[in-house]
Amino acid sequence: MRVSDVMMGKSFLANLTQMKNNIDKVNREIYSGSKINKPSDSPTGTSKLIKLNESISQSESFQKNVAYSLSFMNETVSSMEEIEGEVGNLEALFAEINNAANQPYLKNYGQKVDLAIDSLLNAANRSYDGKYLFGGTDFDSKPFDFNADKSAIELQVSAIDGEHNVKIGPSTVQKVNISGDELFGSIGTNDVFNTLIRIKDKLNSGEVPTQSDIDLVKDFHSNLLNKLSYAGNIQSYLQSTSEMIDQRVLNMKNLVSMETDVDIAEAAISMQNQEYMLQVAYKTASSILPKSIVDYL
Amino acid sequence: MGISRVFDISRRSLATYQKAIDISSHNIANASNPNYTRQRARISTEIPEKTAQFIWGTGVKLDNIDRVKDGLIEAQLINNSQSYSRHNKESILLGQVEQLFSEPSNLGISNLLTNFMNSWNELSVTPNSVSLRNNVIFNAQNLADKVKNVNTDLGTIKYDVFHEFKEQTDRVNTLLSEINEFNKQIFSFKASTSSPNDLLDERDALINELSGMVNIKVNYDQNNMASVSIGGVFAVDGSFANTFEAQVVNNKLTLVSANNPNPIDLSGGELYSLSDVYSNKISEYQSGIDSIFNKLVEKVNALHESGYSLNDSTQTGIKFFTSYSGGELEINSSIISDPTLISVSSDGTSGNGEIARQISEISNESVLNGQTLLENYASLVSKIGNEKLTNEKLAEANKMVVDNLEMQKASISSVSIDEEMTEIIKFQRSFDASAKLIQIANNMLEQIMGLI
């Protein structure tokens, strides 16, 4: 084939451009640390990345929900344990009352019951981050309080049966509260507060409380223990969900890494190779391109 | 036979080799001219004479100055240039488009849409939190800003493409007019025995430039006049140059001839890419974005309107987004000024975040074309990337063919300085020998004159 001067120049420039493009590509990969910097670098990879990043971001959002719900449940369980402690003490106190030797001191027991009512009321009205633990979904005012003449405890909100349903997975919604309704039942006559008020009133008037009232307190205690177990299950479920989300996020980040991360060692070797080729091309061109027969005439 | 005959032969020889050296000099002078086609001196023997029953050779003559080229390669080069320019231009334009989307990164619509949906999810846990409500508004504003920017930038690219198309159309008209002028000049040399090689080179360079801009067909007549058509419509010949203008017909950007209102069928060159990106690609991408955000507005508003706000009056029927039109996602201004109007309670209680939870679930629902909103968006971005990559690869493939053809063309038609210098030495030797011959003939004549 006849080789003209223009061909030499064109051929050199075309190869040089190709080499510089290769160097630029490897260079961009090294300094960005990513193989995909724009959709056309890998259209399917970009699509995968968008979906993976959404899943990671969503999972991190679920993780926040789980962490918050766990704190809320911890606070709920702590309050329920406090109530359980008070109710347990009250049951022991009721056993003492039945002892004839303690009959003269019924008023003293009445004072103890009175203090226990305050303590229960305090625990039942406890809040976390502006939310009443047992107030259902009405956060506007505390759910339980004495009526005007302090003779009974009444609901201060319209309802306490609202559920806190929290999304903790793409298709998982978990209830993360124990509603006041679930724990204390219907507030009015036979709830634990008003039952204890009746017991207190009896003791203060020197009478032994009725067995039916003591049974109501026992029933409340039994329900409370059930709900504590239920709350513990929720805590445990949230805990394991949190670990699963962590694992899921880790797996997805690995997938992202596989899709985008540059093998720096490989890229550096490739870069060295390209630079070497570039030097050879320059050296060869510098000795061949300027030469012609004119130099020897 | 006289000695003067030696003088005649030598004189012709001197003149012929001097012209041959002139041609080589012209070649060397144009060695770096990319449009130049090397020329060759076609040397042949002069017509012999019959004298005294012998046929005598009368020396050498310059028959013609040949332009060394291969018409087949030129035709292939024109076809492949159209294809290369089309894919290369489309790849560049789509490269600009894909950059607008800022994907894959935290600044893209995908991440902002995910953040927006996640902010509803987080609000559902603590629905009475004003800071989380503000977070929803903040994420919605970020999303709205990005969508607006992408749509505005797509509009800007479309505007720029239209103006580039118009400028290129003007250039096409200029090229056609220049080709017409060259055709006329070439025709004026019709009577000459030699062809106007340098004019042909200039005209071919114009045709090559035109082939990169638009799909053309070129025919040459016996007088070397080039007749060019664009998309089957007459463009130029030796007597007339057509003019074209850019027009938008049925939302398609196209060329229209001055004497024919029908749109030209563009299939190659940069004008095709400009027309395709203006008429099809950008509209398709905008429509893809529009359908995603129309659906988002529809789904979010439907749920939001069924919820109750947090403010004292617990209002319902409030839209979160006022509208999505013209690429602008508008958030209800009342909500921006009073975040308690965000209606996420399904029963009016302040701790109910059911509606927020349902809104966050839109991100996992197949609400558009059997896919989630983000999957639709990922498909759109992937499509843009694919189209850019395909054009880039096709441009690379066409470039290889064009480079190869240009190398073949250069192999045949470009100047080799080594070759030309060798030719010059060869012609110089012949010139020297001819001069020597004159000297010898002169000596012979002097010898004879000395006898008298």
XYZ file of C-alpha atoms in Angstrom:
749
model
C 0.000 0.000 0.000
C 1.199 3.454 -0.879
C 1.820 5.489 2.286
C 1.452 9.238 1.967
C 2.554 11.885 4.466
C -1.056 12.733 5.375
C -1.693 9.080 6.247
C 1.191 9.033 8.725
C -0.157 12.101 10.492
C -3.768 10.890 10.456
C -2.887 7.455 11.678
C -0.756 8.878 14.497
C -3.465 11.340 15.542
C -6.255 8.731 15.438
C -4.286 6.349 17.650
C -3.198 9.159 19.954
C -6.833 10.277 20.391
C -7.884 6.711 21.159
C -5.122 6.345 23.755
C -5.970 9.682 25.381
C -9.653 8.686 25.520
C -8.674 5.467 27.275
C -6.466 7.356 29.735
C -9.249 9.890 30.379
C -11.748 7.083 31.063
C -9.431 5.293 33.517
C -8.512 8.636 35.079
C -12.183 9.545 35.634
C -12.829 6.157 37.172
C -9.883 6.549 39.552
C -10.688 10.028 40.794
C -14.452 9.475 41.047
C -13.996 5.959 42.454
C -17.023 4.935 40.396
C -17.410 3.129 37.111
C -20.800 4.766 36.550
C -20.703 8.554 36.460
C -23.480 9.083 33.927
C -26.324 6.910 32.607
C -24.542 6.063 29.347
C -21.588 4.579 31.272
C -23.931 1.669 31.994
C -27.659 2.198 31.300
C -28.744 -1.024 33.013
C -26.286 -0.364 35.851
C -27.747 3.130 36.316
C -31.267 1.721 36.473
C -30.136 -0.870 39.040
C -28.328 1.820 41.028
C -31.395 4.079 41.133
C -33.520 1.224 42.455
C -30.840 0.030 44.910
C -30.300 3.551 46.220
C -34.069 3.918 46.681
C -34.182 0.631 48.602
C -31.223 1.679 50.763
C -32.734 5.084 51.458
C -36.130 3.532 52.181
C -34.560 0.938 54.490
C -32.687 3.661 56.337
C -35.989 5.463 56.762
C -37.556 2.237 58.088
C -34.581 1.883 60.403
C -35.313 5.356 61.806
C -38.940 4.307 62.357
C -37.827 1.120 64.087
C -35.367 2.978 66.321
C -38.013 5.537 67.259
C -40.644 2.848 67.844
C -38.219 0.877 69.996
C -37.601 3.923 72.179
C -41.349 4.483 72.410
C -41.926 0.838 73.333
C -39.083 0.898 75.864
C -40.725 3.860 77.534
C -44.109 2.108 77.355
C -42.706 -1.085 78.899
C -40.924 0.933 81.567
C -44.231 2.628 82.516
C -46.085 -0.670 82.433
C -43.431 -2.220 84.703
C -43.846 0.695 87.083
C -47.623 0.137 87.076
C -47.046 -3.601 87.526
C -44.805 -2.874 90.531
C -47.490 -0.681 92.118
C -50.265 -3.190 91.446
C -48.105 -6.030 92.843
C -47.552 -4.002 96.021
C -51.289 -3.309 96.233
C -52.081 -7.010 96.014
C -49.654 -7.685 98.873
C -51.294 -4.835 100.758
C -54.764 -6.340 100.210
C -53.476 -9.641 101.672
C -52.281 -7.744 104.774
C -55.670 -6.073 105.189
C -57.312 -9.475 105.471
C -55.144 -10.136 108.533
C -57.301 -9.295 111.587
C -54.263 -7.840 113.387
C -54.092 -5.063 110.787
C -57.759 -4.070 110.937
C -57.140 -1.048 113.199
C -54.816 0.467 110.629
C -57.175 0.443 107.638
C -56.935 4.247 107.248
C -53.156 3.957 106.940
C -53.707 1.415 104.164
C -56.158 3.857 102.592
C -53.385 6.482 102.451
C -51.057 3.932 100.803
C -53.740 3.150 98.193
C -54.202 6.871 97.623
C -50.476 7.276 96.924
C -50.594 4.246 94.620
C -53.486 5.841 92.652
C -51.384 8.974 92.125
C -48.459 6.884 91.070
C -50.586 4.828 88.618
C -52.152 7.979 87.232
C -48.719 9.464 86.770
C -47.464 6.386 84.902
C -50.660 6.169 82.804
C -50.249 9.808 81.719
C -46.567 9.505 80.897
C -45.531 10.804 77.483
C -42.600 10.344 75.122
C -41.682 13.035 72.596
C -45.046 14.761 73.060
C -47.014 11.525 72.724
C -49.016 10.077 75.632
C -47.955 6.444 75.882
C -51.477 5.187 76.618
C -53.472 7.970 74.994
C -54.073 6.245 71.692
C -53.698 8.715 68.835
C -54.967 11.781 70.653
C -51.912 13.770 71.717
C -53.755 16.997 72.546
C -54.185 16.457 76.289
C -53.275 13.887 78.912
C -55.704 10.990 78.765
C -56.594 10.387 82.461
C -57.389 12.740 85.340
C -59.605 13.269 88.341
C -62.980 14.843 87.875
C -63.678 18.208 89.376
C -64.521 16.973 92.898
C -61.689 14.423 92.803
C -64.184 11.598 93.400
C -63.435 9.656 90.225
C -60.996 9.419 87.364
C -62.320 10.271 83.918
C -61.051 10.251 80.372
C -59.824 13.686 79.251
C -59.872 12.802 75.549
C -62.534 11.397 73.292
C -60.861 8.021 72.840
C -57.758 6.129 73.923
C -58.018 3.195 71.559
C -55.987 4.640 68.659
C -53.235 2.464 67.231
C -49.776 3.706 66.195
C -49.139 1.791 62.991
C -45.610 2.255 61.737
C -44.205 1.170 58.403
C -41.010 -0.795 59.059
C -40.638 -2.574 55.739
C -41.780 -2.203 52.128
C -44.890 -4.241 52.963
C -44.736 -4.447 56.767
C -46.750 -2.246 59.085
C -46.361 -2.827 62.825
C -48.512 -1.544 65.673
C -46.069 -0.032 68.138
C -48.208 1.162 71.026
C -50.306 -0.327 73.803
C -53.444 1.753 73.754
C -55.056 2.964 76.955
C -58.122 0.979 76.020
C -56.096 -2.243 75.739
C -54.359 -1.714 79.066
C -56.960 -0.060 81.283
C -60.181 -1.104 79.528
C -63.202 1.155 79.569
C -62.729 4.053 81.989
C -65.783 4.678 84.159
C -66.631 2.247 86.962
C -64.672 -0.987 86.897
C -61.358 0.280 85.634
C -58.342 0.002 87.929
C -58.351 3.712 88.851
C -61.970 3.954 89.948
C -61.818 0.503 91.584
C -58.822 1.682 93.651
C -60.687 4.898 94.536
C -63.568 2.780 95.863
C -61.086 0.608 97.826
C -59.415 3.733 99.198
C -62.767 5.189 100.211
C -63.698 1.943 101.990
C -60.358 1.831 103.835
C -60.607 5.481 104.790
C -64.041 4.797 106.286
C -62.552 1.859 108.256
C -64.065 -0.849 106.106
C -62.452 -3.772 104.366
C -62.690 -3.481 100.567
C -65.114 -5.763 98.768
C -63.767 -8.991 97.282
C -65.212 -8.062 93.861
C -63.101 -4.847 93.830
C -59.991 -6.768 94.872
C -60.752 -9.282 92.095
C -61.033 -6.419 89.594
C -57.535 -5.257 90.589
C -56.282 -8.837 90.221
C -57.911 -9.052 86.777
C -56.199 -5.779 85.799
C -52.877 -7.178 87.035
C -53.368 -10.310 84.980
C -54.226 -8.261 81.831
C -51.242 -5.995 82.535
C -48.888 -8.988 82.623
C -50.371 -10.208 79.333
C -49.855 -6.779 77.744
C -46.318 -6.595 79.120
C -45.582 -9.877 77.415
C -47.226 -8.538 74.225
C -45.156 -5.332 74.460
C -42.031 -7.444 74.992
C -42.871 -9.362 71.827
C -43.179 -6.089 69.906
C -39.803 -4.943 71.304
C -38.200 -8.209 70.328
C -39.780 -8.062 66.840
C -38.572 -4.476 66.360
C -35.101 -5.488 67.554
C -34.871 -8.360 65.078
C -36.352 -6.154 62.320
C -33.652 -3.586 63.047
C -30.957 -6.252 62.640
C -32.598 -7.499 59.438
C -32.712 -3.978 58.007
C -29.027 -3.477 58.888
C -28.184 -6.714 57.108
C -30.367 -5.788 54.138
C -28.750 -2.355 53.839
C -25.321 -3.984 54.041
C -26.231 -6.452 51.280
C -27.605 -3.691 49.076
C -24.527 -1.531 49.657
C -22.433 -4.517 48.571
C -24.502 -4.740 45.398
C -24.013 -1.004 44.777
C -20.321 -1.445 45.380
C -20.152 -4.341 42.916
C -21.965 -2.250 40.351
C -19.960 0.945 40.719
C -16.692 0.543 42.594
C -13.488 0.677 40.648
C -10.786 -1.914 41.190
C -8.118 0.686 41.928
C -5.207 -1.751 41.500
C -6.493 -2.846 38.106
C -7.225 0.741 37.085
C -3.741 1.891 38.177
C -2.072 -0.892 36.176
C -4.236 -0.079 33.174
C -3.301 3.595 33.576
C 0.426 2.755 33.696
C 0.063 0.603 30.620
C -1.727 3.358 28.712
C 0.876 5.941 29.777
C 3.660 3.630 28.602
C 1.910 3.172 25.243
C 1.495 6.961 24.973
C 5.212 7.531 25.594
C 6.135 4.928 22.986
C 3.746 6.552 20.489
C 5.251 10.028 21.118
C 8.789 8.689 20.852
C 8.079 6.793 17.630
C 6.213 9.734 16.122
C 8.989 12.166 17.040
C 11.518 10.077 15.154
C 9.385 9.177 12.128
C 6.985 12.064 11.422
C 9.511 14.845 10.706
C 11.626 12.646 8.437
C 11.533 12.553 4.657
C 13.967 12.051 1.851
C 14.566 15.813 1.927
C 16.687 15.284 5.067
C 19.089 13.116 3.076
C 19.362 15.010 -0.202
C 18.023 14.608 -41.178
C 19.628 17.661 -39.625
C 21.333 18.410 -36.351
C 18.563 20.897 -35.697
C 16.288 17.923 -35.052
C 18.360 17.119 -31.951
C 17.697 20.680 -30.820
C 13.937 20.238 -31.361
C 13.781 16.962 -29.416
C 15.869 18.397 -26.580
C 13.828 21.581 -26.434
C 10.591 19.574 -26.121
C 12.202 17.377 -23.535
C 13.378 20.377 -21.488
C 9.900 21.909 -21.597
C 8.157 18.619 -20.709
C 10.380 17.853 -17.704
C 10.204 21.412 -16.489
C 6.383 21.127 -16.497
C 6.649 17.749 -14.757
C 8.819 19.370 -12.071
C 6.198 22.156 -11.803
C 3.480 19.528 -11.146
C 5.602 17.817 -8.472
C 6.292 21.233 -6.902
C 2.542 21.897 -6.843
C 2.037 18.509 -5.152
C 4.717 19.233 -2.543
C 3.254 22.676 -1.881
C -0.117 21.041 -1.154
C 1.238 18.100 0.838
C -0.590 19.298 3.958
C -3.750 20.498 2.229
C -6.459 18.030 3.363
C -8.666 18.729 0.325
C -5.916 18.357 -2.242
C -5.762 15.437 -4.684
C -2.273 14.736 -5.977
C -1.652 15.331 -9.656
C 0.431 13.315 -12.031
C 2.174 14.350 -15.249
C 1.047 11.991 -17.977
C 4.099 11.899 -20.268
C 4.064 10.230 -23.648
C 6.087 10.185 -26.857
C 5.516 12.945 -29.375
C 3.871 11.998 -32.694
C 6.615 10.536 -34.948
C 7.570 11.875 -38.388
C 7.987 9.867 -41.536
C 10.936 11.062 -43.516
C 13.004 9.269 -46.137
C 11.210 5.955 -45.679
C 11.890 5.930 -41.925
C 9.595 6.842 -39.066
C 11.488 9.113 -36.755
C 10.680 9.640 -33.081
C 10.255 13.295 -32.251
C 10.776 13.187 -28.494
C 8.517 13.531 -25.509
C 5.439 15.545 -24.630
C 3.177 16.230 -21.637
C -0.150 14.588 -22.490
C -2.233 15.623 -19.505
C -2.199 16.450 -15.815
C -4.100 13.601 -14.103
C -5.946 13.889 -10.820
C -5.263 10.650 -8.956
C -8.439 9.532 -7.194
C -10.841 6.618 -6.774
C -14.485 7.631 -7.323
C -15.830 4.543 -5.553
C -14.030 5.391 -2.307
C -15.295 8.980 -2.556
C -18.909 7.751 -2.887
C -18.522 5.395 0.083
C -16.960 8.182 2.093
C -19.964 10.447 1.444
C -22.411 7.722 2.576
C -20.461 6.872 5.716
C -19.847 10.520 6.625
C -23.621 11.061 6.718
C -24.007 8.126 9.049
C -21.052 9.096 11.265
C -22.181 12.732 11.573
C -25.719 11.655 12.418
C -24.704 9.291 15.236
C -21.896 11.498 16.515
C -24.155 14.572 16.734
C -26.968 12.597 18.357
C -24.505 11.164 20.886
C -23.280 14.684 21.757
C -26.836 16.040 22.123
C -28.010 13.093 24.217
C -24.867 13.512 26.332
C -26.101 17.024 27.145
C -29.556 15.652 27.942
C -28.325 12.880 30.259
C -26.229 15.357 32.243
C -29.366 17.339 33.150
C -30.709 14.425 35.137
C -27.638 14.296 37.461
C -27.982 10.523 37.687
C -26.799 8.483 39.425
C -26.153 10.901 42.291
C -27.779 12.426 45.352
C -28.804 15.425 43.247
C -30.998 13.483 40.819
C -34.785 13.237 40.753
C -34.576 9.611 41.953
C -32.967 10.520 45.271
C -35.171 13.593 45.772
C -38.339 11.593 45.048
C -37.199 8.881 47.490
C -36.456 11.517 50.149
C -39.911 13.026 49.598
C -41.639 9.655 50.046
C -39.446 8.798 53.045
C -40.348 12.093 54.699
C -44.019 10.995 54.643
C -42.995 7.690 56.167
C -41.150 9.450 58.984
C -44.035 11.874 59.499
C -46.438 8.932 59.864
C -44.584 7.905 63.040
C -44.821 11.324 64.689
C -47.663 13.056 62.825
C -47.928 15.948 65.275
C -44.302 16.967 64.710
C -44.134 20.330 62.955
C -40.455 19.831 62.181
C -41.258 16.579 60.331
C -44.055 18.409 58.496
C -41.539 21.079 57.494
C -39.277 18.255 56.371
C -42.019 17.006 54.018
C -42.405 20.520 52.584
C -38.627 20.950 52.255
C -38.286 17.637 50.390
C -41.274 18.485 48.171
C -39.698 21.863 47.327
C -36.359 20.219 46.492
C -38.141 17.767 44.238
C -40.198 20.518 42.586
C -37.043 22.612 41.985
C -35.202 19.717 40.365
C -38.166 18.772 38.154
C -38.501 22.395 37.079
C -34.762 22.639 36.345
C -34.756 19.446 34.297
C -37.789 20.572 32.289
C -36.401 24.089 31.808
C -33.025 22.735 30.709
C -34.688 20.305 28.305
C -36.564 23.305 26.882
C -33.277 25.226 26.574
C -31.643 22.346 24.714
C -34.671 22.161 22.415
C -34.414 25.901 21.744
C -30.658 25.640 21.060
C -31.206 22.638 18.792
C -33.781 24.579 16.765
C -31.362 27.488 16.296
C -28.485 25.200 15.407
C -30.763 23.521 12.846
C -31.539 26.941 11.345
C -27.848 27.898 11.236
C -26.940 24.589 9.634
C -29.721 25.096 7.085
C -28.172 28.477 6.208
C -24.810 26.759 5.828
C -26.412 24.103 3.569
C -27.781 26.895 1.370
C -24.358 28.573 1.263
C -22.680 25.292 0.338
C -25.234 24.649 -2.417
C -24.651 28.110 -3.814
C -20.859 27.614 -3.731
C -21.148 24.178 -5.370
C -23.252 25.795 -8.077
C -20.556 28.446 -8.634
C -17.810 25.822 -8.829
C -19.927 23.761 -11.239
C -20.180 26.810 -13.492
C -16.434 27.460 -13.355
C -15.680 23.804 -14.048
C -18.053 23.886 -17.007
C -16.217 26.887 -18.443
C -13.127 24.644 -18.849
C -15.162 22.181 -20.895
C -13.331 23.084 -24.110
C -9.911 22.577 -22.554
C -8.135 19.246 -23.044
C -7.041 19.282 -19.417
C -9.428 19.110 -16.462
C -9.530 21.892 -13.803
C -8.184 19.653 -11.037
C -7.893 22.253 -8.274
C -11.463 23.472 -8.832
C -12.681 19.881 -8.680
C -10.866 19.471 -5.341
C -12.497 22.585 -3.929
C -15.940 21.474 -5.050
C -15.433 17.950 -3.651
C -14.461 19.460 -0.296
C -17.790 21.374 -0.273
C -19.710 18.191 -1.145
C -17.901 16.339 1.657
C -18.838 19.051 4.138
C -22.446 18.918 2.922
C -22.524 15.121 3.363
C -21.740 15.553 7.048
C -24.739 17.838 7.443
C -27.511 16.120 5.541
C -28.263 12.990 3.517
C -27.274 13.693 -0.078
C -26.958 11.826 -3.360
C -24.357 13.028 -5.861
C -24.209 12.338 -9.604
C -21.585 13.569 -12.066
C -22.205 14.163 -15.778
C -19.714 13.855 -18.646
C -18.559 17.445 -18.056
C -17.723 16.700 -14.395
C -20.691 18.720 -13.203
C -21.999 17.537 -9.832
C -25.744 17.202 -9.382
C -26.775 16.934 -5.711
C -30.121 15.969 -4.184
C -31.125 16.167 -0.508
C -33.544 13.468 0.669
C -34.594 12.923 -2.944
C -35.268 16.606 -3.588
C -33.155 18.444 -6.151
C -30.574 20.671 -4.455
C -27.982 21.855 -6.975
C -26.483 21.287 -10.422
C -24.570 23.422 -12.894
C -27.382 25.780 -13.650
C -29.408 26.192 -10.455
C -29.020 26.027 -6.670
C -32.132 25.306 -4.632
C -32.624 26.900 -1.198
C -34.029 25.260 1.903
C -35.469 26.532 5.137
C -36.032 25.079 8.600
C -39.701 24.558 9.440
C -41.691 22.860 12.164
C -44.380 20.781 10.446
C -46.715 18.752 12.700
C -44.327 19.282 15.640
C -41.464 17.832 13.568
C -38.474 19.980 12.755
C -37.566 19.500 9.110
C -36.154 21.027 5.947
C -38.484 22.409 3.319
C -37.408 23.316 -0.188
C -38.195 26.832 -1.425
C -40.141 25.447 -4.383
C -41.772 22.456 -2.667
C -43.720 22.708 0.620
C -43.392 18.975 1.400
C -40.965 18.158 4.227
C -37.675 16.598 3.192
C -37.118 13.014 4.300
C -34.045 13.463 6.517
C -32.112 10.256 7.157
C -28.499 11.219 7.750
C -26.078 13.954 8.717
C -26.210 16.352 11.658
C -29.539 17.845 10.533
C -31.199 14.462 11.008
C -29.916 14.246 14.617
C -30.969 17.802 15.393
C -34.425 17.108 13.974
C -34.715 13.768 15.810
C -33.660 15.214 19.183
C -35.985 18.235 18.736
C -39.003 16.372 17.332
C -38.854 13.013 19.090
C -36.330 12.539 21.863
C -36.854 15.633 24.042
C -40.649 15.450 23.680
C -40.536 11.764 24.626
C -38.396 12.433 27.718
C -40.593 15.361 28.782
C -43.673 13.237 28.331
C -42.056 10.479 30.459
C -41.385 12.959 33.274
C -44.872 14.461 32.917
C -46.620 11.112 33.270
C -44.600 10.285 36.415
C -45.359 13.601 38.116
C -48.979 13.759 36.994
C -49.438 10.368 38.625
C -47.569 11.483 41.762
C -49.784 14.565 42.103
C -52.931 12.513 41.484
C -52.050 9.819 44.061
C -50.706 12.166 46.766
C -53.606 14.593 46.419
C -56.253 11.834 46.465
C -54.942 10.566 49.806
C -54.132 13.995 51.213
C -57.616 15.324 50.471
C -59.125 12.448 52.480
C -57.036 13.326 55.559
C -57.482 15.831 58.365
C -55.096 18.652 59.112
C -53.446 19.233 62.477
C -54.648 22.781 62.994
C -57.505 23.591 65.318
C -60.245 23.368 62.747
C -59.076 19.918 61.507
C -59.827 20.785 57.916
C -60.147 18.148 55.227
C -60.178 18.164 51.410
C -56.866 20.040 51.180
C -54.652 19.405 48.152
C -50.934 18.946 48.867
C -49.915 19.854 45.303
C -51.832 22.616 43.554
C -50.896 21.307 40.118
C -48.275 19.864 37.817
C -48.245 21.633 34.499
C -45.648 22.922 32.075
C -42.980 20.993 33.965
C -43.705 22.829 37.220
C -44.721 20.974 40.350
C -46.573 23.444 42.560
C -46.993 22.860 46.263
C -50.094 24.300 47.938
C -48.920 27.714 49.161
C -51.214 27.523 52.234
C -49.383 24.370 53.314
C -46.003 26.058 52.847
C -47.075 28.906 55.124
C -48.856 26.638 57.620
C -47.429 23.089 57.837
C -50.233 22.043 60.216
C -52.464 21.977 57.115
C -50.659 18.831 55.981
C -53.503 16.364 56.384
C -52.187 13.018 57.533
C -54.782 11.989 60.109
C -57.467 9.607 58.923
C -59.729 10.284 61.966
C -58.899 13.837 62.967
C -56.766 12.906 65.994
C -53.361 14.524 66.218
C -51.468 11.251 66.632
C -52.976 9.504 63.646
C -50.524 9.354 60.735
C -52.394 6.812 58.647
C -52.624 9.065 55.574
C -48.883 9.842 55.709
C -48.175 6.129 55.877
C -50.457 5.487 52.890
C -48.786 8.287 50.914
C -45.358 6.794 51.662
C -46.645 3.471 50.340
C -47.201 5.009 46.886
C -43.477 4.479 46.363
C -43.996 0.693 46.477
C -47.179 0.575 44.423
C -47.257 -0.222 40.705
C -49.213 2.866 39.774
C -47.929 3.607 36.266
C -47.376 1.197 33.363
C -47.285 -1.714 35.824
C -44.283 -0.193 37.612
C -43.638 2.030 40.609
C -42.993 5.728 39.960
C -39.272 5.322 40.591
C -39.078 2.262 38.337
C -40.691 4.344 35.593
C -38.115 7.058 36.180
C -35.232 4.545 36.267
C -36.482 3.110 32.945
C -36.556 6.616 31.469
C -33.000 7.417 32.607
C -31.801 4.015 31.446
C -33.447 4.638 28.054
C -31.665 7.996 27.700
C -28.366 6.362 28.669
C -28.964 3.508 26.250
C -29.795 5.821 23.364
C -26.696 7.922 24.060
C -24.518 4.807 24.336
C -25.956 3.233 21.175
C -25.299 6.402 19.196
C -21.814 6.685 20.709
C -21.000 3.101 19.702
C -22.486 3.535 16.219
C -20.530 6.782 15.818
C -17.347 4.940 16.858
C -18.089 2.144 14.384
C -18.826 4.630 11.589
C -15.718 6.609 12.512
C -13.627 3.486 12.051
C -15.140 2.977 8.585
C -14.700 6.671 7.713
C -11.098 6.634 8.989
C -10.407 3.513 7.000
C -11.901 5.020 3.855
C -9.994 8.253 4.431
C -6.794 6.231 4.770
C -7.590 4.476 1.502
C -8.359 7.822 -0.089
C -5.129 9.270 1.330
C -3.224 6.234 0.117
C -4.380 6.946 -3.412
C -4.803 10.702 -3.519
C -2.506 12.325 -0.938
C 0.969 13.544 -1.551
C 4.039 11.585 -0.497
C 6.985 13.950 -0.196
C 9.414 11.059 -0.642
C 7.656 10.072 -3.843
C 7.546 13.638 -5.165
C 11.209 14.313 -4.373
C 12.170 11.074 -6.100
C 10.096 12.123 -9.118
C 11.743 15.552 -9.116
C 15.209 13.965 -9.066
C 14.106 11.705 -11.929
C 12.729 14.655 -13.955
C 15.759 16.770 -13.064
C 18.048 14.040 -14.429
C 16.023 13.945 -17.644
C 16.128 17.767 -17.798
C 19.936 17.722 -17.261
C 20.368 15.080 -19.951
C 18.269 17.104 -22.393
C 20.365 20.207 -21.684
C 23.498 18.114 -22.196
C 22.087 16.936 -25.516
C 21.705 20.525 -26.640
C 25.324 21.126 -25.671
C 26.414 18.070 -27.660
C 24.346 19.145 -30.666
C 25.866 22.594 -30.369
C 29.395 21.099 -30.324
C 28.523 19.024 -33.360
C 27.295 22.117 -35.146
C 30.448 24.041 -34.173
C 32.575 21.191 -35.525
C 30.755 21.352 -38.829
C 30.935 25.132 -38.903
C 34.679 24.853 -38.282
C 35.047 22.859 -41.496
C 33.686 25.693 -43.579
